[in-house]
PDB file of C-alpha atoms and ligand atoms in Angstrom:
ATOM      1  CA  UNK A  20      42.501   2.368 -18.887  1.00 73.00           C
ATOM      2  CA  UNK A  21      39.602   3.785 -20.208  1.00 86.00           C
ATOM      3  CA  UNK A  22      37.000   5.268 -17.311  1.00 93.00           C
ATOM      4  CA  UNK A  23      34.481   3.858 -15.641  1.00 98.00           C
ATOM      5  CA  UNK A  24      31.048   2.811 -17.216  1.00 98.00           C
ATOM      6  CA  UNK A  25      29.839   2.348 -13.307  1.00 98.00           C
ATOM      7  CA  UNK A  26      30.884   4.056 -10.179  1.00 98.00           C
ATOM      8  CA  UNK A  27      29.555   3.331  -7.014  1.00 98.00           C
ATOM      9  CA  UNK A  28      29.908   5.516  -4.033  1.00 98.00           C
ATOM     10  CA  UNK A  29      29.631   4.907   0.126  1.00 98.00           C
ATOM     11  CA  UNK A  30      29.094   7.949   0.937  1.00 98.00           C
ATOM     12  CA  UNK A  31      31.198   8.169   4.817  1.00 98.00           C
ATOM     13  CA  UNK A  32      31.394  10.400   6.681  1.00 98.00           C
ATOM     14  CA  UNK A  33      28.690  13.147   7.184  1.00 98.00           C
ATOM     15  CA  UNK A  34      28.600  12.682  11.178  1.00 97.00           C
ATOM     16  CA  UNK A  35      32.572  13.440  11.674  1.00 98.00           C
ATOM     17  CA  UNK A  36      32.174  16.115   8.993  1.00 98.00           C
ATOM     18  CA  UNK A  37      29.579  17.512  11.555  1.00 98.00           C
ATOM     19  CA  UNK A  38      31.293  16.909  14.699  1.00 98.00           C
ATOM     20  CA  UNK A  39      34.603  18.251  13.306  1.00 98.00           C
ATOM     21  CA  UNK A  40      32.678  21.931  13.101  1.00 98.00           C
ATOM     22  CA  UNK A  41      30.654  21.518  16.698  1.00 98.00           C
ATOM     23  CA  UNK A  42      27.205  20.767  14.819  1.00 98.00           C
ATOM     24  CA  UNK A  43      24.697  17.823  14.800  1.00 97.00           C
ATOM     25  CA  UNK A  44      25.033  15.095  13.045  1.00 96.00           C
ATOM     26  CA  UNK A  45      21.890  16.363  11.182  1.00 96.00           C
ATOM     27  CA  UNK A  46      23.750  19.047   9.543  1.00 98.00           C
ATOM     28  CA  UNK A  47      26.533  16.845   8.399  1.00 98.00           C
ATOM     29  CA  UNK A  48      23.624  14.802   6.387  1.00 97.00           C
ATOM     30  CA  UNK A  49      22.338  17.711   5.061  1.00 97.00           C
ATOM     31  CA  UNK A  50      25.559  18.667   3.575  1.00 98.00           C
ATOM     32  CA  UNK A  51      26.018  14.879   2.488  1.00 98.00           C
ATOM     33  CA  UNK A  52      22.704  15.644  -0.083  1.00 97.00           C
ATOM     34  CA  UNK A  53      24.696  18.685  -1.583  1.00 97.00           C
ATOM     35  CA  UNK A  54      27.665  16.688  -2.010  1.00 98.00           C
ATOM     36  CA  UNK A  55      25.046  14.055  -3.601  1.00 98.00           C
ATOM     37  CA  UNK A  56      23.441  16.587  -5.646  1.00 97.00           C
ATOM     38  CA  UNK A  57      27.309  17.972  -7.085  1.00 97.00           C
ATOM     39  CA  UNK A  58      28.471  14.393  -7.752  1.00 98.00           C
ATOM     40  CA  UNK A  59      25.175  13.085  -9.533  1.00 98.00           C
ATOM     41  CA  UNK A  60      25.726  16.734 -11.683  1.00 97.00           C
ATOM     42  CA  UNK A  61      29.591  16.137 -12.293  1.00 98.00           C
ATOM     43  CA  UNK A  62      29.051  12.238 -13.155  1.00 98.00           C
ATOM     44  CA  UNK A  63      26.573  13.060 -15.980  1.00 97.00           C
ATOM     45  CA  UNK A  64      29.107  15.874 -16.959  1.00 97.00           C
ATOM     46  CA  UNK A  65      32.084  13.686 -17.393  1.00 97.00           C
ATOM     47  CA  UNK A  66      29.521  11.079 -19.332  1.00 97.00           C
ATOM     48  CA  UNK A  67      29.426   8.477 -16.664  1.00 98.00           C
ATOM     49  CA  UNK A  68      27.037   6.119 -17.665  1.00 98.00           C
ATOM     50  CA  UNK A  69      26.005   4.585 -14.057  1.00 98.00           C
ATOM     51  CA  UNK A  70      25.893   6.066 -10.417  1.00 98.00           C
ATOM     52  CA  UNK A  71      25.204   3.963  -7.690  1.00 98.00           C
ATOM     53  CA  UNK A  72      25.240   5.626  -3.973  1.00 98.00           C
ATOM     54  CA  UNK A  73      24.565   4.205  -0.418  1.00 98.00           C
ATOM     55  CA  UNK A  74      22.223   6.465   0.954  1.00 97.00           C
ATOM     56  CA  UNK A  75      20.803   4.210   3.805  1.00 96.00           C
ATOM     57  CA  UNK A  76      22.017   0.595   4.594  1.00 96.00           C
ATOM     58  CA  UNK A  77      19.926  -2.408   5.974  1.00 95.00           C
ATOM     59  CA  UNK A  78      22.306  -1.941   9.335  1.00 95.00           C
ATOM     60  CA  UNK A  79      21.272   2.120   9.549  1.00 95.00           C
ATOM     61  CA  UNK A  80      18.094   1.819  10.865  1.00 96.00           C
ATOM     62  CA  UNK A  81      20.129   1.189  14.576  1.00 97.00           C
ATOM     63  CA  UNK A  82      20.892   4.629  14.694  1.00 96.00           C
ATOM     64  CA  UNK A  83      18.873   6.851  17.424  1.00 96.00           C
ATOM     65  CA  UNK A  84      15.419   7.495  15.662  1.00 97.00           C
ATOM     66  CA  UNK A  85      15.939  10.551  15.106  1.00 96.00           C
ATOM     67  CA  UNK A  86      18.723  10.183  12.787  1.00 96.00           C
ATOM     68  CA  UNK A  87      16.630   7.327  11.307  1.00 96.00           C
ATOM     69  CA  UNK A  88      13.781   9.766  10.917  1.00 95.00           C
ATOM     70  CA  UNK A  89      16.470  12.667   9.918  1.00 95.00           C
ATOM     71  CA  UNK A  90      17.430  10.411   6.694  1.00 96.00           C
ATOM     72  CA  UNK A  91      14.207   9.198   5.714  1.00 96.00           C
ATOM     73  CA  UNK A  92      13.291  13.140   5.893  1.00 96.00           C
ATOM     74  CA  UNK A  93      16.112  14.032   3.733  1.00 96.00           C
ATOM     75  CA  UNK A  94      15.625  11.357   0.744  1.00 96.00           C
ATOM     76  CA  UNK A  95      11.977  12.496   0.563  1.00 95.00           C
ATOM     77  CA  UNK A  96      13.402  15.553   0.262  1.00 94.00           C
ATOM     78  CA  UNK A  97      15.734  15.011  -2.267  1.00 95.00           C
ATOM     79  CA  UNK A  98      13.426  13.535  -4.395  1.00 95.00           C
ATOM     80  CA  UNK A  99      10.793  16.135  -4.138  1.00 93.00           C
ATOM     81  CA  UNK A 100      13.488  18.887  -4.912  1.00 94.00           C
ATOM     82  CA  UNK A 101      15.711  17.204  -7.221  1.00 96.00           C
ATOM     83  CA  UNK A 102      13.273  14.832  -9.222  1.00 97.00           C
ATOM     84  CA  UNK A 103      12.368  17.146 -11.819  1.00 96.00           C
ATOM     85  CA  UNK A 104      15.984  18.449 -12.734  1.00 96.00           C
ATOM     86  CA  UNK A 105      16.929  14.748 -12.599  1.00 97.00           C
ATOM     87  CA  UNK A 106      14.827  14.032 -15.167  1.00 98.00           C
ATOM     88  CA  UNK A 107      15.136  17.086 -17.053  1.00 97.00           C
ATOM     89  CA  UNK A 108      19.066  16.401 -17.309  1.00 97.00           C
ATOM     90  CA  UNK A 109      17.431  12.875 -18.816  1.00 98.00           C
ATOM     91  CA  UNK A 110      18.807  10.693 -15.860  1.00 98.00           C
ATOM     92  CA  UNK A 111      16.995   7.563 -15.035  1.00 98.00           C
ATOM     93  CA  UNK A 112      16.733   6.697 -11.276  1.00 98.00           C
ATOM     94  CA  UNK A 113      16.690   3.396  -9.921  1.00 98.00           C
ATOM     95  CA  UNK A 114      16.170   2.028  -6.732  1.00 98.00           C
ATOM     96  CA  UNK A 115      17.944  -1.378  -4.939  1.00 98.00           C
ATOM     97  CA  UNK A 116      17.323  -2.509  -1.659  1.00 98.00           C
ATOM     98  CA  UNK A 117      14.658  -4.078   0.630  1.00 97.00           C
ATOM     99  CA  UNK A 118      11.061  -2.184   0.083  1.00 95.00           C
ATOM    100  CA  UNK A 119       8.847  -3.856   1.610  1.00 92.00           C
ATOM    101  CA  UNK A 120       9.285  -2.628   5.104  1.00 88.00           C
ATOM    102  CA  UNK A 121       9.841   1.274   3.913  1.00 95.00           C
ATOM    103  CA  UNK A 122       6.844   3.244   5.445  1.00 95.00           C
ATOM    104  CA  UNK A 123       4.030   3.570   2.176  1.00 96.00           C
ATOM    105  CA  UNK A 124       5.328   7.571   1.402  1.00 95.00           C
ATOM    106  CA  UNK A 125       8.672   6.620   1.077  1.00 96.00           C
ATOM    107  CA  UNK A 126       7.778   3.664  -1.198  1.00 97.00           C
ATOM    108  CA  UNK A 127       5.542   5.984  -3.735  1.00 96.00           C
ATOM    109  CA  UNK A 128       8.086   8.364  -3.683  1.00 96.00           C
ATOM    110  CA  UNK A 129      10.349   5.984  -4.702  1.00 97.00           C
ATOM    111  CA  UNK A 130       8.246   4.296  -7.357  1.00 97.00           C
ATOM    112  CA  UNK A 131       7.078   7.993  -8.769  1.00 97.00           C
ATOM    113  CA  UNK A 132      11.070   8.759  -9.049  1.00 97.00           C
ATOM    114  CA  UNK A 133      11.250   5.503 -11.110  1.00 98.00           C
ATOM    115  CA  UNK A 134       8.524   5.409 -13.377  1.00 98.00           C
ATOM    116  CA  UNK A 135       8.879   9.310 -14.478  1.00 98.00           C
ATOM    117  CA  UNK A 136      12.534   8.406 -15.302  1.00 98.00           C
ATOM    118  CA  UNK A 137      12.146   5.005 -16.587  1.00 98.00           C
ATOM    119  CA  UNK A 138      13.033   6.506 -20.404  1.00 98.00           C
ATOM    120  CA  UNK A 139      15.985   8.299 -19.826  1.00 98.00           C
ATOM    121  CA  UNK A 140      18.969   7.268 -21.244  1.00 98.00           C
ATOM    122  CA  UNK A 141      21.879  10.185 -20.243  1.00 98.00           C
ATOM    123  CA  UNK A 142      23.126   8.492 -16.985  1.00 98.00           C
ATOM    124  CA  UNK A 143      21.260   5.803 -14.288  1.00 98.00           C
ATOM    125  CA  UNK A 144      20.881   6.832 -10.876  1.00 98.00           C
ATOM    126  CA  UNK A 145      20.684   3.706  -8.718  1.00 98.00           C
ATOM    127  CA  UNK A 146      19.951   4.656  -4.657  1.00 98.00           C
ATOM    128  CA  UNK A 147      20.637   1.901  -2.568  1.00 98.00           C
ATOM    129  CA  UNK A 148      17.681   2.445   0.073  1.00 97.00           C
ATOM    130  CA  UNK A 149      17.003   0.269   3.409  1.00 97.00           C
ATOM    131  CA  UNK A 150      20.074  -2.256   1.053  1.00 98.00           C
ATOM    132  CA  UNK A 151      22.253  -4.664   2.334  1.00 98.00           C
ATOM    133  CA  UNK A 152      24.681  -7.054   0.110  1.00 98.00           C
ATOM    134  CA  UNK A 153      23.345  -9.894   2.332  1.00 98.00           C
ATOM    135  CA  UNK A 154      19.854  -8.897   2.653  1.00 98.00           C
ATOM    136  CA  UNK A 155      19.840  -8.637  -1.600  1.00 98.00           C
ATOM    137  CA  UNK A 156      21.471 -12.293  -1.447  1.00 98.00           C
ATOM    138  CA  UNK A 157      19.398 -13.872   0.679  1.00 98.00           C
ATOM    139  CA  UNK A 158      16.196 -12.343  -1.201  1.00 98.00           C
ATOM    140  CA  UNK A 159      17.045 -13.520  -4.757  1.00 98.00           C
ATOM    141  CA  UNK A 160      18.293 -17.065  -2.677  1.00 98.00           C
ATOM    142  CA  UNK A 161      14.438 -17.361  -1.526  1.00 98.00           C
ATOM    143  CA  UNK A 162      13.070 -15.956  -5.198  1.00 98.00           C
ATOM    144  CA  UNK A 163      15.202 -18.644  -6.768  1.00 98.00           C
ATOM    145  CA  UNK A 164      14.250 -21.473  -3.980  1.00 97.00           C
ATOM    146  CA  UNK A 165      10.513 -20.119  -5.235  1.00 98.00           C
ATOM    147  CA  UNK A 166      10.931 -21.155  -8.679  1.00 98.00           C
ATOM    148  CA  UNK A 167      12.338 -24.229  -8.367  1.00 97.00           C
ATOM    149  CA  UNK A 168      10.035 -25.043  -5.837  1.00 97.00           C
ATOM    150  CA  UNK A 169       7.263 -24.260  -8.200  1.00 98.00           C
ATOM    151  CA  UNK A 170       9.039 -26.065 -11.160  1.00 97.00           C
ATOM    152  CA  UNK A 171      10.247 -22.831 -12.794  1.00 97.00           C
ATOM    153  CA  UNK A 172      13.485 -23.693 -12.849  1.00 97.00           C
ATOM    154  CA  UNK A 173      15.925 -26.399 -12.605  1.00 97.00           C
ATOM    155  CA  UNK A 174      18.414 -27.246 -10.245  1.00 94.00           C
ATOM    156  CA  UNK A 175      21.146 -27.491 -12.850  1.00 96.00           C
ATOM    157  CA  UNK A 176      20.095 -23.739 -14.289  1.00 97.00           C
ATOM    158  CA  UNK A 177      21.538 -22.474 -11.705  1.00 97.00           C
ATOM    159  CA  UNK A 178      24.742 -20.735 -12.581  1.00 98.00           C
ATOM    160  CA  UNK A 179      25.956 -17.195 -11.384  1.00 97.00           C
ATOM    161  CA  UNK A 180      24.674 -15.953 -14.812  1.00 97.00           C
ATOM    162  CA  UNK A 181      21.362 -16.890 -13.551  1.00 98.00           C
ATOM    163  CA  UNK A 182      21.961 -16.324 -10.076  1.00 98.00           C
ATOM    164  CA  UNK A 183      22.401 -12.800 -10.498  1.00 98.00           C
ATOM    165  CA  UNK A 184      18.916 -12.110 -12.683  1.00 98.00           C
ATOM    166  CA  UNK A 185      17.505 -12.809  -9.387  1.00 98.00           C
ATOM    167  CA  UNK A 186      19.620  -9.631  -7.566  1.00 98.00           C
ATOM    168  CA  UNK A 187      18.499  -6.268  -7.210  1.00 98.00           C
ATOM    169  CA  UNK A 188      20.777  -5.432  -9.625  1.00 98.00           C
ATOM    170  CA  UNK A 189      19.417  -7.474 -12.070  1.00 98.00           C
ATOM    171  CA  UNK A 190      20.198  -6.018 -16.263  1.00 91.00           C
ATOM    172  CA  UNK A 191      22.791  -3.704 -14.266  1.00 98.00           C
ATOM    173  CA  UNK A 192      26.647  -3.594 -15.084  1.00 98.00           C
ATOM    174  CA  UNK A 193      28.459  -4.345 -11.900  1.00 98.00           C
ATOM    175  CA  UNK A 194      30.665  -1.013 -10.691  1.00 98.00           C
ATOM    176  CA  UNK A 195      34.157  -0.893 -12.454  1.00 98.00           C
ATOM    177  CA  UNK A 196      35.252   1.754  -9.652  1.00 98.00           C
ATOM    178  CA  UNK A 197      33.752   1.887  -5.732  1.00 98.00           C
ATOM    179  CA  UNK A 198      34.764   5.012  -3.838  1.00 98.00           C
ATOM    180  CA  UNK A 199      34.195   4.873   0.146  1.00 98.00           C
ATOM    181  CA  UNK A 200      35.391   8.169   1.661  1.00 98.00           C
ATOM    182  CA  UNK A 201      36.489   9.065   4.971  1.00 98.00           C
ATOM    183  CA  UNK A 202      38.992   7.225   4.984  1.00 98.00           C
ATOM    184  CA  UNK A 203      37.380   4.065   5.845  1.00 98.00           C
ATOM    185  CA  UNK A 204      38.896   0.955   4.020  1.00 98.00           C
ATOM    186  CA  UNK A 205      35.921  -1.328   4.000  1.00 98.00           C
ATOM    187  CA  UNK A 206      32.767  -2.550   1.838  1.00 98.00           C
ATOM    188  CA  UNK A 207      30.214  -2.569   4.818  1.00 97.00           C
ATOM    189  CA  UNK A 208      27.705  -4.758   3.083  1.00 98.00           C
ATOM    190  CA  UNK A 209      27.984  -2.864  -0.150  1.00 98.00           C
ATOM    191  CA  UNK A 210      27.416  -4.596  -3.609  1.00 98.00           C
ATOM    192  CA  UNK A 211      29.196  -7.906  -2.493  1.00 98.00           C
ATOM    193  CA  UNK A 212      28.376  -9.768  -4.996  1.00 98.00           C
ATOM    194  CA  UNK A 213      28.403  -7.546  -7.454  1.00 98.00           C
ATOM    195  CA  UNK A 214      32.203  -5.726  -6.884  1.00 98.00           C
ATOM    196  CA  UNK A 215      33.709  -9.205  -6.995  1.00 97.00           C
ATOM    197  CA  UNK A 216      35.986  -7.409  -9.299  1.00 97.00           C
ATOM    198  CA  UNK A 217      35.665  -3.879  -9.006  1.00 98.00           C
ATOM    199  CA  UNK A 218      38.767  -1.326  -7.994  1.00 98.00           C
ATOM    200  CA  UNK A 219      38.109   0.305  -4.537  1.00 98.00           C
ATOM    201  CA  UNK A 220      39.265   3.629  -3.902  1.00 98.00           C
ATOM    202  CA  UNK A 221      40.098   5.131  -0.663  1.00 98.00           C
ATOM    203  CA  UNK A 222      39.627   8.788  -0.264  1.00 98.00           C
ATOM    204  CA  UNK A 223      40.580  10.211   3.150  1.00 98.00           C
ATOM    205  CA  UNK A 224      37.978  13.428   2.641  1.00 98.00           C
ATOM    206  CA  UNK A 225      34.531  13.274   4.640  1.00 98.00           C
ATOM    207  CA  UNK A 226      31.500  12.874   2.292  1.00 98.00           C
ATOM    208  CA  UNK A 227      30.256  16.294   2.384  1.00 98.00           C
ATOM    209  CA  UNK A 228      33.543  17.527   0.794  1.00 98.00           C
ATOM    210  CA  UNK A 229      33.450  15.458  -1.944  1.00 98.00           C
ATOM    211  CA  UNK A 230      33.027  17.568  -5.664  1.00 98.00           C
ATOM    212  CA  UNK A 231      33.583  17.000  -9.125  1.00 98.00           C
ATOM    213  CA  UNK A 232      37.425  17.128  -8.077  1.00 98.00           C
ATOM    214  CA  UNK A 233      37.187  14.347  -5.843  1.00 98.00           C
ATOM    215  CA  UNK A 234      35.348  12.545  -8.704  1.00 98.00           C
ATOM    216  CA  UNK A 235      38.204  12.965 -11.172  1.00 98.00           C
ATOM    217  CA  UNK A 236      41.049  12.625  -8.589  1.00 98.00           C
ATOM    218  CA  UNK A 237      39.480   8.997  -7.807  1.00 98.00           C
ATOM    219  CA  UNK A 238      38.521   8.403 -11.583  1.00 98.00           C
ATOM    220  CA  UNK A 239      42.476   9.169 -11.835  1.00 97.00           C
ATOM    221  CA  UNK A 240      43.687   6.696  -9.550  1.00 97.00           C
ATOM    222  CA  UNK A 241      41.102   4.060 -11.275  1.00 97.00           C
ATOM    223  CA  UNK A 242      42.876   4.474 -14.691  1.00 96.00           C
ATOM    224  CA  UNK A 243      46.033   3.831 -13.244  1.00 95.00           C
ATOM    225  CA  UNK A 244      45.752   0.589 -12.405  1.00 94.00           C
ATOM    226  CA  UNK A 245      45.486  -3.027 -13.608  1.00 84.00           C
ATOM    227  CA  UNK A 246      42.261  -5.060 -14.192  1.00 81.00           C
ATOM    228  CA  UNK A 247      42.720  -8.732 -14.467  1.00 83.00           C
ATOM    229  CA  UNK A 248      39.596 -10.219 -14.102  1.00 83.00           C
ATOM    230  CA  UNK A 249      41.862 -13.311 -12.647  1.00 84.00           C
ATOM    231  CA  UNK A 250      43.497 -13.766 -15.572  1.00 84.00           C
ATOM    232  CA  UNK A 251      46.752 -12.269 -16.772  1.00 79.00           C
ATOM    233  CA  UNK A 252      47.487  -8.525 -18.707  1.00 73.00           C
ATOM    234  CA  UNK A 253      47.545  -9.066 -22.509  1.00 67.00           C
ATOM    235  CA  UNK A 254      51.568  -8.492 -22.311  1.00 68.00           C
ATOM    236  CA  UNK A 255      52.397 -10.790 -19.937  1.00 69.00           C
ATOM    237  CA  UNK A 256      50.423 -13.877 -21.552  1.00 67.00           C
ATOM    238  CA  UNK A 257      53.920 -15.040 -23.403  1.00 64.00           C
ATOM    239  CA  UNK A 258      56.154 -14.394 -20.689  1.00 55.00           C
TER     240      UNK A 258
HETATM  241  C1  LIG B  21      27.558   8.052   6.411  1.00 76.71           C
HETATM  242  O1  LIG B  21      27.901   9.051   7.292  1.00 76.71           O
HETATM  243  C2  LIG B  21      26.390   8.358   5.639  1.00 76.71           C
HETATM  244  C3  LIG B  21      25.165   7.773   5.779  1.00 76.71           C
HETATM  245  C4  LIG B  21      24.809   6.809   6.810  1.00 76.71           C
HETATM  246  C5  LIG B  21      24.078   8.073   4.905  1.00 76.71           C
HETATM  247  C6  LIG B  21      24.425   8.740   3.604  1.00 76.71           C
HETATM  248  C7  LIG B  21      23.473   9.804   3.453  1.00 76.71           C
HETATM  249  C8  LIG B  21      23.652  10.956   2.801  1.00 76.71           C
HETATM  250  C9  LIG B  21      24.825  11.311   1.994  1.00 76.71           C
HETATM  251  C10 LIG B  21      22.619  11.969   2.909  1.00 76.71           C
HETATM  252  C11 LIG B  21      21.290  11.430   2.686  1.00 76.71           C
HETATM  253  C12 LIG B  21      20.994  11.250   1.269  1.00 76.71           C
HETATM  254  C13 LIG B  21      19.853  10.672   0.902  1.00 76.71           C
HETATM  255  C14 LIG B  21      19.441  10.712  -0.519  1.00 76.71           C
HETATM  256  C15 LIG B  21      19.010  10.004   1.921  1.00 76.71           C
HETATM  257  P1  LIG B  21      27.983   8.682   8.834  1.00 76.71           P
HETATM  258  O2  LIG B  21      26.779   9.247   9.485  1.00 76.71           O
HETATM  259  O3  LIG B  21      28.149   7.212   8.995  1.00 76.71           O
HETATM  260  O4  LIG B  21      29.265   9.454   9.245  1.00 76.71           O
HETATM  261  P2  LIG B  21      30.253   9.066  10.424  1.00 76.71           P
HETATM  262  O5  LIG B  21      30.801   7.700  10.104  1.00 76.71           O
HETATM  263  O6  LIG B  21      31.285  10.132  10.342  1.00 76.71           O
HETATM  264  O7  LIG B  21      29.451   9.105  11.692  1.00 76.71           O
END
């Protein structure tokens, strides 16, 4: 099979990554950004159109504050230092997940990261910031209660085609491939609507060990197997 036009990634893993070498959690974070920064690199080498990572879930913000504050920290961070070779390397970055109660840097960071990038066309970036599958449903639910309430739109209009214009993901492919390392063999509120059909790979490695190998190893296992899309493979539709 042909590789994937969009790969998303849960990123698992940073605290045991720490903890397994007797330092904070904090360090294993920090190392999670390199590992972000090598991926984001190999994906655009190997031509992969779309990148979508979980950098902060709607559920993170229980964490001890200073983790909280340790995160937030470290996205500002990586868009101040990364942000210009991002663009330079043409790579359009786009943001999913709730904004509206992100503290106001964090929010012009993440608009400035946006509308620099908005006309490159090598690779998309998509963060998902403060997102949650459920959160994103519920939010288009009460955008799309909004316009029929106000007439825009009728009751009978609404189809899953149109449903989804109303995600965060709105004009993007869904992911062919989702990754979650550390072994973890769940979706966590990631993309639920919108992997109703992607592969999910497994990789037992902690995030902050994850490289361009990784990336091909689990671009590998992708190619090996069979989409169906619910229906049947071409060579079994006589049988
Ligand atoms: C999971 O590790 C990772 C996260 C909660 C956040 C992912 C964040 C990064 C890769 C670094 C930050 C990057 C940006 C751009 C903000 P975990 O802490 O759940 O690990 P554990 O399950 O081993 O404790």
């Amino acid at each position: 099979m042909a590789k994937p036009t969009h790969i998303a990634i849960i990123m698992d893993g940073n605290g045991r990554w720490a903890k397994a070498r007797g330092l904070p959690r904090a360090a294993g974070h920090r190392a999670g950004v390199e590992a972000l920064r090598k991926t984001v690199r190999a994906a655009g080498d190997m031509r992969i159109s779309w990148l979508t990572v979980y950098a902060f879930s709607s559920e993170n913000w229980a964490r001890p504050k200073a983790e909280v504050s340790d995160l937030m920290g470290l996205l500002k961070l990586f868009i101040r230092r990364d942000l210009a070779e991002l663009h330079q390397s043409g790579v359009k970055v786009l943001v999913i997940g709730d904004r509206e109660n992100l503290a106001s840097d964090i929010k012009v960071l993440l608009e400035e990261a946006e509308s620099l990038t908005k006309a490159n066309t090598n690779m998309n970036l998509v963060i998902a910031f403060n997102y949650g599958a459920r959160d994103e449903i519920a939010r288009a639910a009460r955008k799309l209660a909004r316009a029929a309430g106000e007439g825009r739109i009728s009751l009978e209009e609404v189809t899953p085609d149109v449903f989804e214009t109303y995600l965060d993901t709105a004009a993007m492919p869904d992911p062919d491939l989702v990754i979650r390392t550390s072994g973890e063999q769940r979706l966590s509120n990631f993309l639920l609507w919108q992997a109703a059909y992607s592969e999910l790979v497994f990789m037992p490695c902690y995030w902050p060990d994850f490289d361009q190998r990784k990336l091909a190893e689990a671009i590998d296992i992708y190619s090996a197997r069979d989409r169906r899309f619910g229906g049947v493979a071409p060579q079994d539709v006589a049988l």
